[in-house]
XYZ file of C-alpha atoms in Angstrom:
690
model
C 1.669 5.573 -6.349
C 4.467 8.111 -6.161
C 3.541 11.615 -5.018
C 6.798 13.151 -6.170
C 6.525 16.379 -8.095
C 7.577 15.878 -11.758
C 10.094 18.703 -11.374
C 11.745 16.867 -8.489
C 11.869 13.691 -10.559
C 13.637 15.624 -13.305
C 16.089 17.164 -10.837
C 17.088 13.680 -9.689
C 17.710 12.595 -13.272
C 19.470 15.874 -14.090
C 21.883 15.427 -11.162
C 22.935 12.051 -12.577
C 23.324 13.488 -16.084
C 25.384 16.428 -14.814
C 27.603 13.967 -12.950
C 28.060 11.961 -16.158
C 28.933 15.148 -18.039
C 31.489 16.232 -15.439
C 33.189 12.830 -15.211
C 33.221 12.509 -18.992
C 34.817 15.949 -19.385
C 37.468 15.210 -16.759
C 38.342 11.966 -18.581
C 38.323 13.745 -21.931
C 40.818 16.301 -20.634
C 43.433 13.520 -20.572
C 42.257 11.739 -23.753
C 41.186 14.457 -26.151
C 41.041 12.089 -29.118
C 38.788 9.520 -27.434
C 35.686 9.411 -29.618
C 33.704 7.335 -27.125
C 34.107 10.029 -24.450
C 33.056 12.755 -26.888
C 29.966 10.752 -27.819
C 29.147 10.040 -24.154
C 29.284 13.738 -23.206
C 27.247 14.677 -26.274
C 24.541 12.138 -25.462
C 24.320 13.265 -21.840
C 23.970 16.888 -22.993
C 21.358 15.821 -25.530
C 19.352 13.969 -22.881
C 19.579 16.857 -20.426
C 18.350 19.298 -23.054
C 15.442 17.111 -24.127
C 14.328 16.226 -20.604
C 14.646 19.846 -19.482
C 12.424 21.066 -22.284
C 9.848 18.348 -21.544
C 9.619 19.255 -17.849
C 9.402 22.991 -18.426
C 13.050 23.918 -17.743
C 13.203 26.028 -20.892
C 16.148 28.180 -19.792
C 18.172 25.038 -19.073
C 17.223 23.486 -22.422
C 18.143 26.633 -24.336
C 21.522 26.996 -22.609
C 22.395 23.292 -22.819
C 21.653 23.397 -26.547
C 24.710 25.593 -27.106
C 27.026 23.107 -25.399
C 25.415 20.227 -27.281
C 25.958 22.046 -30.583
C 29.609 22.677 -29.731
C 30.182 18.978 -29.014
C 28.261 18.050 -32.133
C 30.823 20.014 -34.147
C 33.583 18.045 -32.432
C 31.816 14.755 -33.231
C 31.563 15.753 -36.882
C 35.219 16.753 -37.088
C 34.425 20.452 -37.643
C 36.273 21.486 -34.464
C 38.920 19.793 -32.301
C 38.486 18.754 -28.683
C 40.777 21.042 -26.682
C 41.489 21.734 -22.992
C 39.856 25.132 -23.534
C 36.649 23.468 -24.705
C 36.655 21.126 -21.714
C 37.153 24.059 -19.330
C 34.394 26.047 -21.035
C 31.860 23.209 -20.849
C 32.827 22.481 -17.221
C 32.040 26.087 -16.361
C 28.815 25.813 -18.362
C 27.975 22.618 -16.472
C 28.090 24.540 -13.192
C 25.619 27.043 -14.659
C 23.380 24.173 -15.800
C 23.326 22.853 -12.251
C 22.251 26.286 -11.008
C 19.449 26.328 -13.590
C 18.327 22.886 -12.447
C 18.161 24.040 -8.832
C 16.395 27.299 -9.754
C 14.127 26.705 -12.737
C 13.655 30.399 -13.503
C 16.945 31.749 -12.210
C 18.744 32.414 -15.488
C 21.348 35.191 -15.511
C 21.667 36.685 -19.034
C 25.004 38.353 -18.306
C 26.576 35.194 -16.890
C 25.226 33.165 -19.797
C 26.677 35.649 -22.283
C 30.128 35.343 -20.677
C 29.943 31.548 -20.677
C 28.753 31.409 -24.286
C 31.552 33.762 -25.354
C 34.036 31.451 -23.642
C 32.438 28.473 -25.379
C 32.531 30.262 -28.744
C 36.242 31.040 -28.364
C 36.968 27.441 -27.396
C 35.151 26.078 -30.456
C 36.751 28.526 -32.900
C 40.215 28.455 -31.340
C 39.980 32.063 -30.185
C 39.429 33.438 -33.682
C 36.342 35.169 -34.953
C 33.797 32.557 -35.788
C 33.026 32.035 -39.430
C 29.852 30.213 -38.435
C 28.287 32.122 -35.589
C 25.270 29.835 -35.541
C 27.498 26.918 -34.602
C 27.108 27.783 -30.945
C 24.549 30.533 -30.663
C 21.640 28.862 -32.387
C 18.053 29.170 -31.230
C 17.152 25.917 -29.524
C 13.551 25.860 -30.733
C 14.233 26.555 -34.391
C 14.513 24.040 -37.223
C 17.373 24.709 -39.586
C 16.913 24.530 -43.316
C 18.012 21.282 -44.831
C 21.560 21.615 -46.162
C 22.320 20.816 -49.727
C 23.886 17.385 -49.895
C 27.348 17.094 -51.551
C 27.780 15.000 -54.635
C 29.457 12.173 -52.684
C 26.584 11.898 -50.151
C 24.931 8.539 -49.452
C 21.204 8.075 -49.955
C 19.261 6.138 -47.346
C 15.690 4.898 -47.346
C 14.216 4.719 -43.826
C 11.007 3.232 -42.474
C 10.206 4.675 -39.015
C 7.588 3.031 -36.811
C 7.404 4.359 -33.250
C 5.506 2.542 -30.464
C 1.913 3.590 -29.900
C 2.732 4.960 -26.431
C 5.627 7.105 -27.692
C 3.917 10.463 -27.218
C 2.496 9.759 -23.777
C 6.020 8.750 -22.736
C 7.377 12.111 -23.834
C 8.704 11.449 -27.349
C 7.845 14.089 -29.946
C 8.060 12.489 -33.443
C 8.356 15.898 -35.090
C 11.570 16.583 -33.172
C 13.087 13.325 -34.451
C 12.165 14.221 -38.032
C 13.641 17.687 -37.598
C 16.935 16.141 -36.446
C 16.964 13.961 -39.562
C 16.473 17.077 -41.716
C 19.534 18.634 -40.073
C 21.649 15.738 -41.369
C 21.061 16.402 -45.054
C 18.572 16.561 -47.918
C 15.487 14.884 -46.486
C 12.106 13.870 -47.928
C 9.504 12.772 -45.372
C 6.133 11.141 -46.035
C 3.694 10.184 -43.299
C 1.799 6.896 -43.581
C -1.733 7.112 -42.134
C -2.781 3.578 -42.961
C -2.843 2.502 -39.302
C -5.261 5.223 -38.140
C -8.414 3.469 -36.860
C -12.005 4.674 -37.292
C -12.882 7.679 -35.167
C -14.895 5.694 -32.611
C -11.819 3.515 -31.872
C -9.210 6.284 -31.912
C -7.301 6.968 -28.682
C -6.018 10.573 -28.709
C -2.849 9.807 -26.746
C -1.691 6.940 -29.006
C 0.478 7.303 -32.098
C -0.794 5.688 -35.297
C 1.439 7.387 -37.878
C 4.608 5.947 -39.340
C 7.033 7.610 -41.726
C 8.943 6.823 -44.911
C 12.065 8.925 -45.332
C 14.619 9.389 -48.095
C 17.756 10.991 -46.642
C 20.774 12.069 -48.659
C 23.653 12.791 -46.282
C 27.384 12.481 -45.683
C 26.774 11.238 -42.131
C 27.328 7.615 -41.209
C 24.688 5.034 -40.395
C 25.611 5.232 -36.696
C 25.033 8.991 -36.653
C 21.591 8.527 -38.196
C 20.747 5.904 -35.608
C 21.866 8.297 -32.869
C 18.790 10.405 -33.638
C 16.670 7.557 -32.261
C 19.027 6.592 -29.431
C 16.449 6.926 -26.660
C 13.621 5.090 -28.431
C 15.659 2.533 -30.360
C 14.770 -0.361 -28.056
C 11.018 0.202 -28.480
C 10.671 1.186 -32.149
C 11.121 -0.365 -35.565
C 13.734 1.296 -37.765
C 14.479 -0.089 -41.204
C 17.450 1.421 -43.048
C 18.511 0.640 -46.590
C 21.288 2.252 -48.593
C 20.018 3.252 -52.033
C 22.210 3.287 -55.139
C 21.299 4.805 -58.481
C 18.125 6.753 -59.087
C 15.889 7.133 -56.071
C 12.241 6.238 -56.583
C 9.653 8.100 -54.533
C 8.620 6.304 -51.371
C 4.949 6.676 -52.225
C 2.873 8.818 -54.504
C 0.434 11.051 -52.698
C -1.932 11.167 -55.709
C -2.247 7.350 -55.703
C -2.443 6.751 -51.978
C -4.996 8.756 -50.098
C -3.594 7.531 -46.801
C -0.176 9.085 -47.312
C 0.589 12.697 -46.424
C 3.630 14.513 -47.783
C 5.502 16.656 -45.298
C 7.439 19.312 -47.248
C 11.030 20.090 -46.335
C 11.225 23.650 -44.976
C 13.353 26.008 -47.021
C 14.091 28.429 -44.188
C 14.190 28.351 -40.401
C 10.630 27.972 -39.196
C 9.180 27.378 -35.761
C 7.691 24.023 -34.902
C 4.266 25.593 -34.483
C 4.394 26.789 -38.115
C 5.310 23.355 -39.468
C 2.320 21.528 -38.008
C -0.961 23.007 -36.756
C -0.933 23.280 -32.975
C -3.903 20.953 -32.577
C -1.942 18.155 -34.312
C 0.634 18.060 -31.523
C -0.781 16.205 -28.514
C -0.025 17.554 -25.061
C 3.059 15.893 -23.611
C 2.314 14.810 -20.061
C 5.503 14.381 -18.012
C 5.377 11.198 -15.997
C 7.639 9.126 -13.833
C 7.399 6.347 -16.410
C 8.962 8.679 -18.975
C 11.906 9.429 -16.717
C 12.389 5.729 -16.034
C 12.250 4.986 -19.769
C 14.875 7.593 -20.623
C 17.160 6.403 -17.850
C 16.824 2.782 -18.953
C 17.612 3.650 -22.568
C 20.585 5.836 -21.635
C 21.983 3.238 -19.276
C 21.622 0.491 -21.877
C 23.432 2.514 -24.508
C 26.120 4.081 -22.379
C 26.962 1.765 -19.486
C 24.688 -1.293 -19.596
C 23.821 -0.861 -15.946
C 21.943 -3.423 -13.904
C 18.260 -2.563 -13.656
C 17.441 -0.734 -10.442
C 14.595 0.986 -8.636
C 15.040 4.488 -7.275
C 13.942 4.745 -3.636
C 14.109 7.937 -1.526
C 16.815 7.739 1.144
C 14.371 8.597 3.923
C 12.406 5.428 3.158
C 15.546 3.363 3.620
C 16.199 5.151 6.913
C 12.661 4.384 8.047
C 13.053 0.745 7.039
C 16.343 0.571 8.945
C 14.582 1.865 12.062
C 11.965 -0.879 11.708
C 14.670 -3.514 11.300
C 16.358 -2.184 14.428
C 13.130 -2.496 16.421
C 12.683 -6.012 15.047
C 16.189 -6.949 16.205
C 15.354 -5.722 19.712
C 12.073 -7.685 19.733
C 13.879 -10.794 18.507
C 16.429 -10.403 21.308
C 13.616 -10.331 23.865
C 12.059 -13.406 22.274
C 15.380 -15.253 22.501
C 15.686 -14.377 26.167
C 12.156 -15.641 26.901
C 12.761 -18.834 24.897
C 16.029 -19.479 26.762
C 14.128 -19.645 30.048
C 11.364 -21.853 28.698
C 11.174 -25.619 28.350
C 8.835 -25.312 25.348
C 10.689 -26.907 22.411
C 8.430 -25.284 19.810
C 9.028 -21.827 21.288
C 12.764 -22.373 21.129
C 12.490 -23.556 17.512
C 10.507 -20.468 16.522
C 12.988 -18.263 18.389
C 15.953 -19.768 16.531
C 14.175 -19.345 13.198
C 13.354 -15.728 14.037
C 16.965 -15.112 14.993
C 18.142 -16.493 11.653
C 15.625 -14.453 9.662
C 16.401 -11.264 11.604
C 20.108 -11.744 10.998
C 19.566 -12.229 7.251
C 17.195 -9.253 7.094
C 19.700 -7.078 8.934
C 22.498 -8.049 6.548
C 20.248 -7.449 3.525
C 19.228 -4.054 4.877
C 22.829 -3.085 5.456
C 23.704 -4.062 1.881
C 20.859 -1.906 0.554
C 22.370 1.141 2.239
C 25.892 0.394 1.058
C 27.330 2.316 -1.876
C 30.851 2.117 -3.326
C 33.373 4.713 -2.221
C 33.864 5.517 -5.919
C 30.737 7.700 -5.705
C 32.628 9.797 -3.147
C 36.055 9.788 -4.790
C 34.687 10.879 -8.180
C 33.666 14.220 -6.677
C 37.277 15.214 -6.048
C 38.436 14.931 -9.637
C 36.735 18.241 -10.362
C 38.113 19.705 -7.117
C 41.676 18.798 -8.110
C 41.056 20.182 -11.612
C 40.097 23.547 -10.086
C 42.932 23.438 -7.527
C 45.461 23.217 -10.354
C 44.136 26.515 -11.660
C 44.038 28.173 -8.216
C 47.482 27.025 -7.046
C 49.319 27.010 -10.376
C 50.591 23.504 -9.589
C 50.344 20.398 -11.729
C 48.425 17.856 -9.659
C 47.504 14.259 -10.419
C 44.722 12.550 -8.456
C 45.069 8.799 -7.932
C 42.393 6.585 -6.375
C 42.481 3.068 -4.993
C 39.854 0.793 -3.474
C 36.901 2.469 -5.197
C 34.832 -0.718 -4.899
C 34.965 -0.592 -1.078
C 31.435 -0.041 0.213
C 30.151 2.113 3.066
C 26.823 3.204 4.441
C 25.372 6.006 2.307
C 24.901 8.231 5.360
C 28.553 7.832 6.334
C 29.729 8.638 2.805
C 27.651 11.820 2.700
C 29.113 13.009 5.995
C 32.651 12.228 4.813
C 32.355 14.482 1.763
C 33.258 17.793 3.484
C 36.184 16.458 5.578
C 37.804 14.976 2.489
C 37.410 18.291 0.658
C 39.438 19.994 3.413
C 42.085 17.256 3.387
C 42.511 17.356 -0.398
C 42.701 21.165 -0.423
C 45.212 21.091 2.434
C 47.358 18.534 0.583
C 47.312 20.651 -2.578
C 48.051 23.960 -0.866
C 50.350 22.979 2.030
C 51.625 19.542 1.075
C 52.649 19.779 -2.577
C 55.553 22.033 -3.488
C 55.642 24.302 -6.568
C 56.881 22.565 -9.692
C 60.304 24.260 -9.590
C 60.911 23.133 -6.008
C 59.871 19.574 -6.818
C 62.206 19.360 -9.790
C 65.049 20.799 -7.696
C 64.392 18.098 -5.086
C 64.571 15.377 -7.717
C 60.826 14.761 -7.832
C 58.502 14.747 -10.852
C 57.099 18.166 -11.628
C 53.532 16.901 -11.209
C 52.469 16.379 -7.613
C 50.362 13.401 -6.665
C 47.428 13.169 -4.258
C 46.131 9.665 -3.560
C 42.718 8.754 -2.191
C 42.343 5.163 -1.064
C 39.904 3.048 0.912
C 40.003 -0.455 2.347
C 37.811 -2.408 4.710
C 39.263 -3.839 7.924
C 36.691 -5.761 9.920
C 33.763 -3.476 10.654
C 35.709 -0.351 9.724
C 36.761 1.360 6.534
C 40.098 3.148 6.464
C 40.081 6.120 4.094
C 43.471 7.728 3.481
C 44.517 10.973 1.833
C 48.220 11.040 1.014
C 50.528 13.272 -0.992
C 54.136 13.120 -2.156
C 54.913 16.671 -1.098
C 57.191 18.339 1.402
C 55.813 16.659 4.519
C 54.893 18.300 7.827
C 57.564 20.484 9.407
C 57.474 19.506 13.088
C 59.447 22.573 14.175
C 56.912 24.927 12.593
C 54.027 23.001 14.156
C 55.619 23.169 17.613
C 56.484 26.853 17.262
C 52.949 27.714 16.190
C 51.416 25.597 18.977
C 53.606 27.321 21.588
C 52.798 30.737 20.138
C 49.032 30.228 20.439
C 49.272 28.548 23.843
C 48.293 25.026 22.881
C 51.390 23.608 24.577
C 53.976 24.913 27.001
C 57.449 25.805 25.712
C 59.650 22.745 25.805
C 56.745 20.411 26.674
C 57.503 16.821 25.733
C 55.162 15.331 23.134
C 55.240 12.129 21.136
C 55.358 12.452 17.362
C 51.721 11.376 17.129
C 50.628 13.945 19.714
C 52.558 16.692 17.940
C 50.988 15.912 14.558
C 47.513 15.794 16.114
C 47.908 19.491 16.983
C 47.100 20.424 13.381
C 43.472 19.509 14.110
C 43.125 22.076 16.919
C 40.658 24.950 16.291
C 42.317 27.957 14.701
C 45.622 26.167 14.137
C 47.395 26.922 10.840
C 51.022 27.149 9.784
C 50.192 29.137 6.641
C 52.179 32.361 6.320
C 49.162 34.229 4.934
C 45.438 33.753 4.510
C 44.367 32.752 0.982
C 41.132 31.606 -0.604
C 42.322 28.032 0.034
C 43.688 28.038 3.581
C 45.204 29.972 6.423
C 42.309 30.440 8.841
C 42.773 27.173 10.748
C 39.190 26.063 10.251
C 39.353 23.163 7.801
C 41.240 20.583 9.867
C 39.134 21.361 12.923
C 36.036 20.565 10.832
C 37.661 17.273 9.824
C 38.251 16.244 13.426
C 34.768 17.145 14.645
C 33.080 15.318 11.766
C 35.151 12.151 12.179
C 34.530 12.124 15.919
C 30.784 12.491 15.297
C 31.052 9.375 13.111
C 32.748 7.525 16.011
C 35.924 7.369 13.936
C 39.566 8.201 14.561
C 42.298 10.086 12.692
C 45.913 9.025 12.310
C 48.600 11.243 10.768
C 52.018 10.192 9.501
C 54.543 12.305 7.665
C 58.122 12.155 6.438
C 59.894 15.405 5.755
C 60.528 15.759 2.042
C 58.500 12.646 1.144
C 54.905 13.522 1.937
C 52.092 13.029 4.435
C 49.244 10.604 4.977
C 46.024 11.199 6.912
C 44.069 8.020 7.706
C 40.412 8.119 8.719
C 39.066 5.003 10.435
C 35.285 5.007 10.027
C 32.679 2.410 11.041
C 30.898 0.778 8.117
C 27.515 1.882 9.397
C 25.985 3.944 12.170
C 22.759 1.969 12.534
C 23.328 -1.649 13.655
C 26.662 -3.131 14.694
C 27.940 -6.398 16.104
C 28.988 -5.900 19.715
C 30.472 -7.793 22.629
C 28.162 -7.558 25.642
C 30.012 -7.363 28.983
C 29.045 -6.783 32.618
C 30.803 -4.389 34.987
C 29.279 -4.409 38.445
C 25.512 -4.419 37.999
C 25.569 -2.687 34.600
C 25.938 -4.039 31.074
C 28.015 -2.409 28.352
C 28.643 -3.045 24.659
C 32.113 -3.025 23.071
C 32.058 -2.718 19.225
C 33.159 -6.159 18.062
C 35.482 -4.967 15.228
C 37.679 -3.277 17.873
C 38.071 -6.449 19.980
C 41.341 -8.334 19.486
C 41.117 -11.022 22.180
C 39.764 -11.848 25.625
C 41.862 -13.025 28.589
C 41.233 -14.022 32.181
C 42.674 -11.872 34.973
C 42.930 -13.807 38.229
C 42.695 -12.143 41.612
C 46.412 -12.717 42.244
C 47.381 -11.101 38.929
C 45.044 -8.212 39.679
C 46.824 -7.562 43.000
C 50.255 -7.880 41.399
C 49.407 -5.370 38.675
C 48.127 -2.658 41.025
C 50.212 0.482 40.803
C 51.370 -0.238 37.250
C 48.266 -1.573 35.395
C 50.221 -3.392 32.703
C 49.546 -6.783 31.211
C 52.315 -8.843 29.643
C 50.939 -10.108 26.354
C 53.279 -12.234 24.244
C 56.355 -10.226 25.111
C 54.750 -6.759 24.948
C 53.237 -4.638 27.701
C 49.620 -3.608 27.223
C 48.112 -1.024 29.597
C 44.689 -1.865 30.965
C 41.861 0.069 32.582
C 39.660 -1.231 35.380
C 36.218 -0.175 34.146
C 34.783 -0.834 37.609
C 36.953 1.986 38.987
C 36.483 4.237 35.951
C 32.689 3.991 36.230
C 32.751 4.118 40.067
C 30.358 1.173 40.394
C 31.010 0.777 44.130
C 30.910 -3.031 43.796
C 33.450 -5.705 44.609
C 35.200 -7.386 41.673
C 34.266 -10.906 40.630
C 36.768 -13.615 41.633
C 37.866 -14.171 38.071
C 37.793 -10.965 36.056
C 38.220 -10.799 32.300
C 40.355 -8.522 30.146
C 39.053 -7.500 26.732
C 41.946 -6.251 24.571
C 40.761 -3.568 22.123
C 42.672 -1.507 19.590
C 42.448 1.463 17.262
C 45.192 1.623 14.688
C 48.461 0.492 16.270
C 47.458 1.350 19.832
C 45.994 -1.229 22.228
C 44.515 -1.219 25.693
C 42.892 -3.814 27.939
C 39.474 -3.286 29.514
C 38.922 -5.180 32.784
C 35.319 -6.389 33.116
C 33.539 -8.730 35.519
C 31.843 -10.952 32.944
C 31.784 -11.478 29.171
C 28.165 -12.253 28.247
C 28.624 -12.795 24.512
C 27.909 -11.399 21.047
C 25.052 -8.951 20.681
C 23.431 -7.349 17.633
C 23.460 -3.743 18.753
C 20.901 -1.227 17.521
C 22.576 2.129 18.136
C 20.474 4.813 19.814
C 21.912 8.316 20.035
C 22.628 9.922 23.384
C 20.679 13.026 24.351
C 22.209 16.501 24.154
C 22.531 16.490 27.940
C 25.250 13.850 27.521
C 27.305 15.656 24.859
C 30.202 16.077 27.297
C 30.310 12.343 28.146
C 33.169 11.078 26.006
C 33.368 7.515 27.324
C 30.223 6.397 25.500
C 29.115 6.770 21.878
C 25.486 5.725 22.293
C 23.165 3.241 23.901
C 21.143 0.175 22.983
C 18.141 -1.676 24.383
C 18.659 -5.246 25.595
C 16.212 -8.115 25.365
C 14.889 -7.540 28.894
C 14.177 -3.882 28.138
C 17.172 -2.526 30.066
C 19.656 -0.081 28.563
C 23.307 -0.857 27.842
C 25.803 1.890 27.034
C 28.140 1.517 24.030
C 31.774 2.169 24.901
C 33.844 4.667 22.907
C 36.892 2.504 22.196
C 38.978 5.335 20.747
C 38.512 7.425 23.869
C 39.326 4.509 26.186
C 42.468 3.692 24.194
C 43.556 7.325 24.514
C 42.992 7.168 28.290
C 45.049 3.965 28.463
C 47.889 5.481 26.464
C 47.947 8.570 28.715
C 48.037 6.296 31.740
C 50.946 4.399 30.214
C 52.841 7.633 29.499
C 52.374 8.824 33.082
C 53.595 5.521 34.548
C 56.627 5.514 32.264
C 57.416 9.108 33.308
C 57.292 8.104 36.986
C 59.477 5.100 36.339
């Protein structure tokens, strides 16, 4: 049984609804006449209001009601969808999120400003002729409007499921929404009420017959029941000619007439308080609302919500199982027992399948990350005064949820940097023959066990002269020091480095890019930068798919074993003793016409052992750079459960972690990016000497 607090359950649902609202508004900004988007935003607002009221978030429900009413006017054609309305509801959405996080943290002054902005957006900036259109009390029931002569008359039979009230549905609220649509006559049918000894207080036995005269369409009437439609019975019949009463109260003692209120009246005045059963929030209610909303809006695949920490715990257990299976395989390999070997092979197969399944459970599409930056770009347009278009590619690429969460902040800095530094003002772009609207592109693609996430723009590009001048001024490099283009561009990630002429609320302090570098390095990833002056820049982040279990190549150097991440391995070669002697002093390997520098790990790790007669070279790469690692023996593939290094080893850059082998010994995991950098430096030094 779940021990989650109902408020926390609601906050989880509210976060999803607020995300739907934001994405819908950002889409609507570009397609203001798209009725489906208007309806989607309205329904999300409606759900948020109803769920908030049910879980005791009264301030949120009251505030959300104003936005819902504004969008209802748009749905009914009483007001147009405008960029001003989208901006107003986006600002209101941020306030809703604050109310979700702090249930009792309403700010009357801030709400007044937001509601004034919303009122102006709905009325086009003019004085509102219908002030109640936005500022209407959320708990009041409006008097039924007089139906026009051309209104349609509908006869409805409403039968809700018996568990409707315990699942959070208030029938009176549904009837009140029907009354808001037009002239409405409601009669309650009590024929299903059982004898007192068989009555269950939490079950609903009433049904209703309704005659509704309205100008609204059938679909709009059905929208009232959108979240209970799949569980109820709703019969609708269009009536022509004279309308006969649904039932006569004087002839049927089991029918109760509910009068239509003639003036706004509180719910408590319509029905005695004892007639309204206590609504008990439950997890089942949240699940029901989510299922109904998903079915209506996106037809999602059914899913079960599981806390992330439980997945992390399960991943730890799978990792321990992989280690135990490795030990079993080692024991079976030294045994002549055929049955033991059979069981070991079966365990290896099952562990491999379980590991893959577990990895898939933690994978989420990159689209969940990219969608966050649509709002960021929307706000950056306002802050910079530039017209910016955000393009995305590869949204279906999947990554570990933990990795995606840690990538969120670095990408914020990269997008802001592209908007502020990369893209030129509109006048400069037009003068350079470019479109006035700048473009920022986010893309992702999987390459082996890595995902490459790129942030590119079509702006002015990076001015190398300014970068060099700034680096010399702050002492990062010596005047006139020779640097490759890649090394020069990497200087922008140094702490405190910025080429901005002045500090603004977007940039200028030299902090953002430093944060990017530190975060990517903590993810065992690398950063590549390319730029063409006048054409734009691209920053590529190479990130491992997961940080939990990886496929590795187990090698031996001296008496120690090490793991090389398998996605970084290109090929393995044999290095004979004669070739080893010939290469001393230059440490280059001729590989299909190109020279590849290599590092003797035995010397780097100072093992103090003699090399094996026939050493092996493992060629690894990051991006376009390659280096060979000379090892004594290649043992084979190894499912590597990554264990973090202690804080005492923070300054050890050659290794990214450790793993436990089948015999209980520890093998260190090599940091390929760092070793490639060492190899490239070695190559540069040898070329300088030559």
